[in-house]
Amino acid sequence: MKQRKITAFRIMCLLIAVAVLVFLGSGYRIIILLLSIFSALVFGRLWCGYVCPLGFYQELLSMLRKKLHIPTFHVSLKVKSYLRPLKWIILVYFLASVLFFGLRPVMYIRPDLSFSSADMSIYKIIIVGIVTGICFLKERAFCKYCPLGTLRGFVNKISFGKIKKDGTACTHCRACLECCPMDIRSIYEERNKSDITHSDCIYCMKCIEACPEQDVLSFTLFGKKVLSSKRNSKQVK
Ligand code: SF4
Ligand code: SF4
Ligand code: SF4
């Protein structure tokens, strides 16, 4: 697949996935759940980049922000380090809610139901509004703390999909870091390791699209290189 077409391909996958999930309605939840678990076990967070409707919702918000020429909200490294434990607190809260209080995380499969359910309280509207506002200003903000994403991230390191880097040819231009929706610093900072797959990576391939150096960043599936950066690729926004 040619460079810079991956994002278009990914958006198309997300669109089809949302259409299929809405079409299937609620009758096939068990099949969707099994598919989601299987995909997580084999491909880690690939689901996040290509299937999850909630991820798609956030991408739509980012696209709208860029269309309106509203700059993204920058979070300093210090604030990020303060916020990091939040991810684990949310995961523990989520697991306890599912295991002991019967929470059914349907919003990950049909986020639209959060807006249309009969028990739509003012409290829920405020929460949805705040999360939407944050995700509008910061790309994939929810995904950085999402408990299902965190769970899938455990598999990223042993997943069959890998992001690879040739650190010797990297010119430290930062293009990869600046376009990464998950703010993964190691894709830019790593100099020695070739496997730079991070637990937060959603395999969006934006870093590979943006890298201006030939074959410095690549994506391998089952050990076979399927995509790599090309010299003078333009930065992806
Ligand atoms: S991190 Fe959560 S919300 Fe984001 S794409 Fe993955 S499952 Fe969906
Ligand atoms: S590291 Fe690359 S593929 Fe992974 S989320 Fe960041 S930009 Fe996307
Ligand atoms: S975009 Fe490519 S060359 Fe630039 S810092 Fe990232 S890996 Fe290195």
JSON list of N, CA, C and O and ligand atoms in Angstrom, two decimals, residues 165-166 169-177 187-189 191 196 207 210-213 216-217 229, ligand 3:
[
{"chain": "A", "resi": 165, "resn": "LYS", "atom": "N", "xyz": [12.31, 0.01, 14.19]},
{"chain": "A", "resi": 165, "resn": "LYS", "atom": "CA", "xyz": [13.06, 1.24, 13.91]},
{"chain": "A", "resi": 165, "resn": "LYS", "atom": "C", "xyz": [14.53, 0.91, 13.64]},
{"chain": "A", "resi": 165, "resn": "LYS", "atom": "O", "xyz": [15.12, 0.09, 14.35]},
{"chain": "A", "resi": 166, "resn": "ASP", "atom": "N", "xyz": [15.08, 1.59, 12.63]},
{"chain": "A", "resi": 166, "resn": "ASP", "atom": "CA", "xyz": [16.52, 1.51, 12.39]},
{"chain": "A", "resi": 166, "resn": "ASP", "atom": "C", "xyz": [17.12, 2.79, 12.97]},
{"chain": "A", "resi": 166, "resn": "ASP", "atom": "O", "xyz": [17.18, 3.82, 12.30]},
{"chain": "A", "resi": 169, "resn": "ALA", "atom": "N", "xyz": [19.88, 5.16, 11.28]},
{"chain": "A", "resi": 169, "resn": "ALA", "atom": "CA", "xyz": [19.58, 6.07, 10.16]},
{"chain": "A", "resi": 169, "resn": "ALA", "atom": "C", "xyz": [18.61, 7.19, 10.54]},
{"chain": "A", "resi": 169, "resn": "ALA", "atom": "O", "xyz": [18.26, 8.02, 9.72]},
{"chain": "A", "resi": 170, "resn": "CYS", "atom": "N", "xyz": [18.20, 7.19, 11.81]},
{"chain": "A", "resi": 170, "resn": "CYS", "atom": "CA", "xyz": [17.25, 8.22, 12.28]},
{"chain": "A", "resi": 170, "resn": "CYS", "atom": "C", "xyz": [17.95, 9.58, 12.37]},
{"chain": "A", "resi": 170, "resn": "CYS", "atom": "O", "xyz": [19.06, 9.68, 12.90]},
{"chain": "A", "resi": 171, "resn": "THR", "atom": "N", "xyz": [17.30, 10.62, 11.87]},
{"chain": "A", "resi": 171, "resn": "THR", "atom": "CA", "xyz": [17.91, 11.96, 11.88]},
{"chain": "A", "resi": 171, "resn": "THR", "atom": "C", "xyz": [17.35, 12.83, 13.01]},
{"chain": "A", "resi": 171, "resn": "THR", "atom": "O", "xyz": [17.59, 14.04, 13.05]},
{"chain": "A", "resi": 172, "resn": "HIS", "atom": "N", "xyz": [16.58, 12.23, 13.89]},
{"chain": "A", "resi": 172, "resn": "HIS", "atom": "CA", "xyz": [16.02, 12.90, 15.08]},
{"chain": "A", "resi": 172, "resn": "HIS", "atom": "C", "xyz": [15.19, 14.14, 14.72]},
{"chain": "A", "resi": 172, "resn": "HIS", "atom": "O", "xyz": [15.27, 15.16, 15.39]},
{"chain": "A", "resi": 173, "resn": "CYS", "atom": "N", "xyz": [14.42, 14.02, 13.68]},
{"chain": "A", "resi": 173, "resn": "CYS", "atom": "CA", "xyz": [13.64, 15.18, 13.22]},
{"chain": "A", "resi": 173, "resn": "CYS", "atom": "C", "xyz": [12.36, 15.39, 14.03]},
{"chain": "A", "resi": 173, "resn": "CYS", "atom": "O", "xyz": [11.71, 16.41, 13.92]},
{"chain": "A", "resi": 174, "resn": "ARG", "atom": "N", "xyz": [11.93, 14.41, 14.80]},
{"chain": "A", "resi": 174, "resn": "ARG", "atom": "CA", "xyz": [10.74, 14.46, 15.67]},
{"chain": "A", "resi": 174, "resn": "ARG", "atom": "C", "xyz": [9.41, 14.32, 14.92]},
{"chain": "A", "resi": 174, "resn": "ARG", "atom": "O", "xyz": [8.34, 14.39, 15.52]},
{"chain": "A", "resi": 175, "resn": "ALA", "atom": "N", "xyz": [9.44, 14.14, 13.61]},
{"chain": "A", "resi": 175, "resn": "ALA", "atom": "CA", "xyz": [8.19, 14.07, 12.86]},
{"chain": "A", "resi": 175, "resn": "ALA", "atom": "C", "xyz": [7.28, 12.95, 13.37]},
{"chain": "A", "resi": 175, "resn": "ALA", "atom": "O", "xyz": [6.06, 13.09, 13.44]},
{"chain": "A", "resi": 176, "resn": "CYS", "atom": "N", "xyz": [7.90, 11.82, 13.77]},
{"chain": "A", "resi": 176, "resn": "CYS", "atom": "CA", "xyz": [7.12, 10.67, 14.26]},
{"chain": "A", "resi": 176, "resn": "CYS", "atom": "C", "xyz": [6.40, 11.03, 15.56]},
{"chain": "A", "resi": 176, "resn": "CYS", "atom": "O", "xyz": [5.21, 10.75, 15.72]},
{"chain": "A", "resi": 177, "resn": "LEU", "atom": "N", "xyz": [7.13, 11.67, 16.46]},
{"chain": "A", "resi": 177, "resn": "LEU", "atom": "CA", "xyz": [6.55, 12.02, 17.77]},
{"chain": "A", "resi": 177, "resn": "LEU", "atom": "C", "xyz": [5.44, 13.06, 17.61]},
{"chain": "A", "resi": 177, "resn": "LEU", "atom": "O", "xyz": [4.40, 12.97, 18.25]},
{"chain": "A", "resi": 187, "resn": "ILE", "atom": "N", "xyz": [9.23, 6.21, 20.20]},
{"chain": "A", "resi": 187, "resn": "ILE", "atom": "CA", "xyz": [9.46, 6.06, 18.75]},
{"chain": "A", "resi": 187, "resn": "ILE", "atom": "C", "xyz": [10.50, 7.07, 18.29]},
{"chain": "A", "resi": 187, "resn": "ILE", "atom": "O", "xyz": [11.26, 6.83, 17.37]},
{"chain": "A", "resi": 188, "resn": "TYR", "atom": "N", "xyz": [10.55, 8.21, 18.96]},
{"chain": "A", "resi": 188, "resn": "TYR", "atom": "CA", "xyz": [11.54, 9.24, 18.62]},
{"chain": "A", "resi": 188, "resn": "TYR", "atom": "C", "xyz": [12.84, 9.04, 19.41]},
{"chain": "A", "resi": 188, "resn": "TYR", "atom": "O", "xyz": [13.94, 9.13, 18.86]},
{"chain": "A", "resi": 189, "resn": "GLU", "atom": "N", "xyz": [12.71, 8.68, 20.68]},
{"chain": "A", "resi": 189, "resn": "GLU", "atom": "CA", "xyz": [13.89, 8.64, 21.56]},
{"chain": "A", "resi": 189, "resn": "GLU", "atom": "C", "xyz": [14.74, 7.37, 21.41]},
{"chain": "A", "resi": 189, "resn": "GLU", "atom": "O", "xyz": [15.93, 7.40, 21.62]},
{"chain": "A", "resi": 191, "resn": "ARG", "atom": "N", "xyz": [17.14, 4.65, 20.37]},
{"chain": "A", "resi": 191, "resn": "ARG", "atom": "CA", "xyz": [18.26, 4.66, 19.42]},
{"chain": "A", "resi": 191, "resn": "ARG", "atom": "C", "xyz": [18.81, 3.25, 19.18]},
{"chain": "A", "resi": 191, "resn": "ARG", "atom": "O", "xyz": [19.42, 2.99, 18.14]},
{"chain": "A", "resi": 196, "resn": "ILE", "atom": "N", "xyz": [10.25, -1.32, 18.59]},
{"chain": "A", "resi": 196, "resn": "ILE", "atom": "CA", "xyz": [9.83, -0.20, 19.44]},
{"chain": "A", "resi": 196, "resn": "ILE", "atom": "C", "xyz": [8.32, -0.22, 19.68]},
{"chain": "A", "resi": 196, "resn": "ILE", "atom": "O", "xyz": [7.72, 0.81, 19.99]},
{"chain": "A", "resi": 207, "resn": "CYS", "atom": "N", "xyz": [3.24, 7.48, 12.29]},
{"chain": "A", "resi": 207, "resn": "CYS", "atom": "CA", "xyz": [4.68, 7.73, 12.42]},
{"chain": "A", "resi": 207, "resn": "CYS", "atom": "C", "xyz": [5.41, 7.26, 11.17]},
{"chain": "A", "resi": 207, "resn": "CYS", "atom": "O", "xyz": [6.33, 7.94, 10.69]},
{"chain": "A", "resi": 210, "resn": "ALA", "atom": "N", "xyz": [4.81, 9.61, 8.37]},
{"chain": "A", "resi": 210, "resn": "ALA", "atom": "CA", "xyz": [5.45, 10.93, 8.55]},
{"chain": "A", "resi": 210, "resn": "ALA", "atom": "C", "xyz": [6.98, 10.88, 8.46]},
{"chain": "A", "resi": 210, "resn": "ALA", "atom": "O", "xyz": [7.61, 11.88, 8.12]},
{"chain": "A", "resi": 211, "resn": "CYS", "atom": "N", "xyz": [7.58, 9.74, 8.78]},
{"chain": "A", "resi": 211, "resn": "CYS", "atom": "CA", "xyz": [9.05, 9.67, 8.82]},
{"chain": "A", "resi": 211, "resn": "CYS", "atom": "C", "xyz": [9.64, 9.95, 7.43]},
{"chain": "A", "resi": 211, "resn": "CYS", "atom": "O", "xyz": [9.30, 9.27, 6.46]},
{"chain": "A", "resi": 212, "resn": "PRO", "atom": "N", "xyz": [10.55, 10.94, 7.35]},
{"chain": "A", "resi": 212, "resn": "PRO", "atom": "CA", "xyz": [11.08, 11.31, 6.03]},
{"chain": "A", "resi": 212, "resn": "PRO", "atom": "C", "xyz": [12.30, 10.49, 5.59]},
{"chain": "A", "resi": 212, "resn": "PRO", "atom": "O", "xyz": [12.92, 10.83, 4.59]},
{"chain": "A", "resi": 213, "resn": "GLU", "atom": "N", "xyz": [12.66, 9.48, 6.35]},
{"chain": "A", "resi": 213, "resn": "GLU", "atom": "CA", "xyz": [13.86, 8.70, 6.01]},
{"chain": "A", "resi": 213, "resn": "GLU", "atom": "C", "xyz": [13.50, 7.29, 5.55]},
{"chain": "A", "resi": 213, "resn": "GLU", "atom": "O", "xyz": [12.66, 6.63, 6.16]},
{"chain": "A", "resi": 216, "resn": "VAL", "atom": "N", "xyz": [13.44, 3.75, 7.86]},
{"chain": "A", "resi": 216, "resn": "VAL", "atom": "CA", "xyz": [13.82, 3.93, 9.27]},
{"chain": "A", "resi": 216, "resn": "VAL", "atom": "C", "xyz": [12.73, 3.36, 10.18]},
{"chain": "A", "resi": 216, "resn": "VAL", "atom": "O", "xyz": [13.00, 2.65, 11.14]},
{"chain": "A", "resi": 217, "resn": "LEU", "atom": "N", "xyz": [11.48, 3.65, 9.86]},
{"chain": "A", "resi": 217, "resn": "LEU", "atom": "CA", "xyz": [10.37, 3.06, 10.62]},
{"chain": "A", "resi": 217, "resn": "LEU", "atom": "C", "xyz": [9.63, 2.07, 9.71]},
{"chain": "A", "resi": 217, "resn": "LEU", "atom": "O", "xyz": [9.46, 2.32, 8.52]},
{"chain": "A", "resi": 229, "resn": "SER", "atom": "N", "xyz": [8.83, 3.43, 6.04]},
{"chain": "A", "resi": 229, "resn": "SER", "atom": "CA", "xyz": [8.89, 4.86, 5.73]},
{"chain": "A", "resi": 229, "resn": "SER", "atom": "C", "xyz": [9.65, 5.08, 4.43]},
{"chain": "A", "resi": 229, "resn": "SER", "atom": "O", "xyz": [10.53, 4.31, 4.07]},
{"chain": "B", "resi": 3, "resn": "SF4", "atom": "S1", "xyz": [10.48, 10.66, 11.92]},
{"chain": "B", "resi": 3, "resn": "SF4", "atom": "FE1", "xyz": [11.99, 9.08, 11.40]},
{"chain": "B", "resi": 3, "resn": "SF4", "atom": "S2", "xyz": [13.92, 10.20, 11.18]},
{"chain": "B", "resi": 3, "resn": "SF4", "atom": "FE2", "xyz": [12.50, 11.56, 12.26]},
{"chain": "B", "resi": 3, "resn": "SF4", "atom": "S3", "xyz": [12.90, 11.19, 14.47]},
{"chain": "B", "resi": 3, "resn": "SF4", "atom": "FE3", "xyz": [11.24, 9.82, 13.85]},
{"chain": "B", "resi": 3, "resn": "SF4", "atom": "S4", "xyz": [12.25, 7.91, 13.29]},
{"chain": "B", "resi": 3, "resn": "SF4", "atom": "FE4", "xyz": [13.84, 9.48, 13.30]}
]
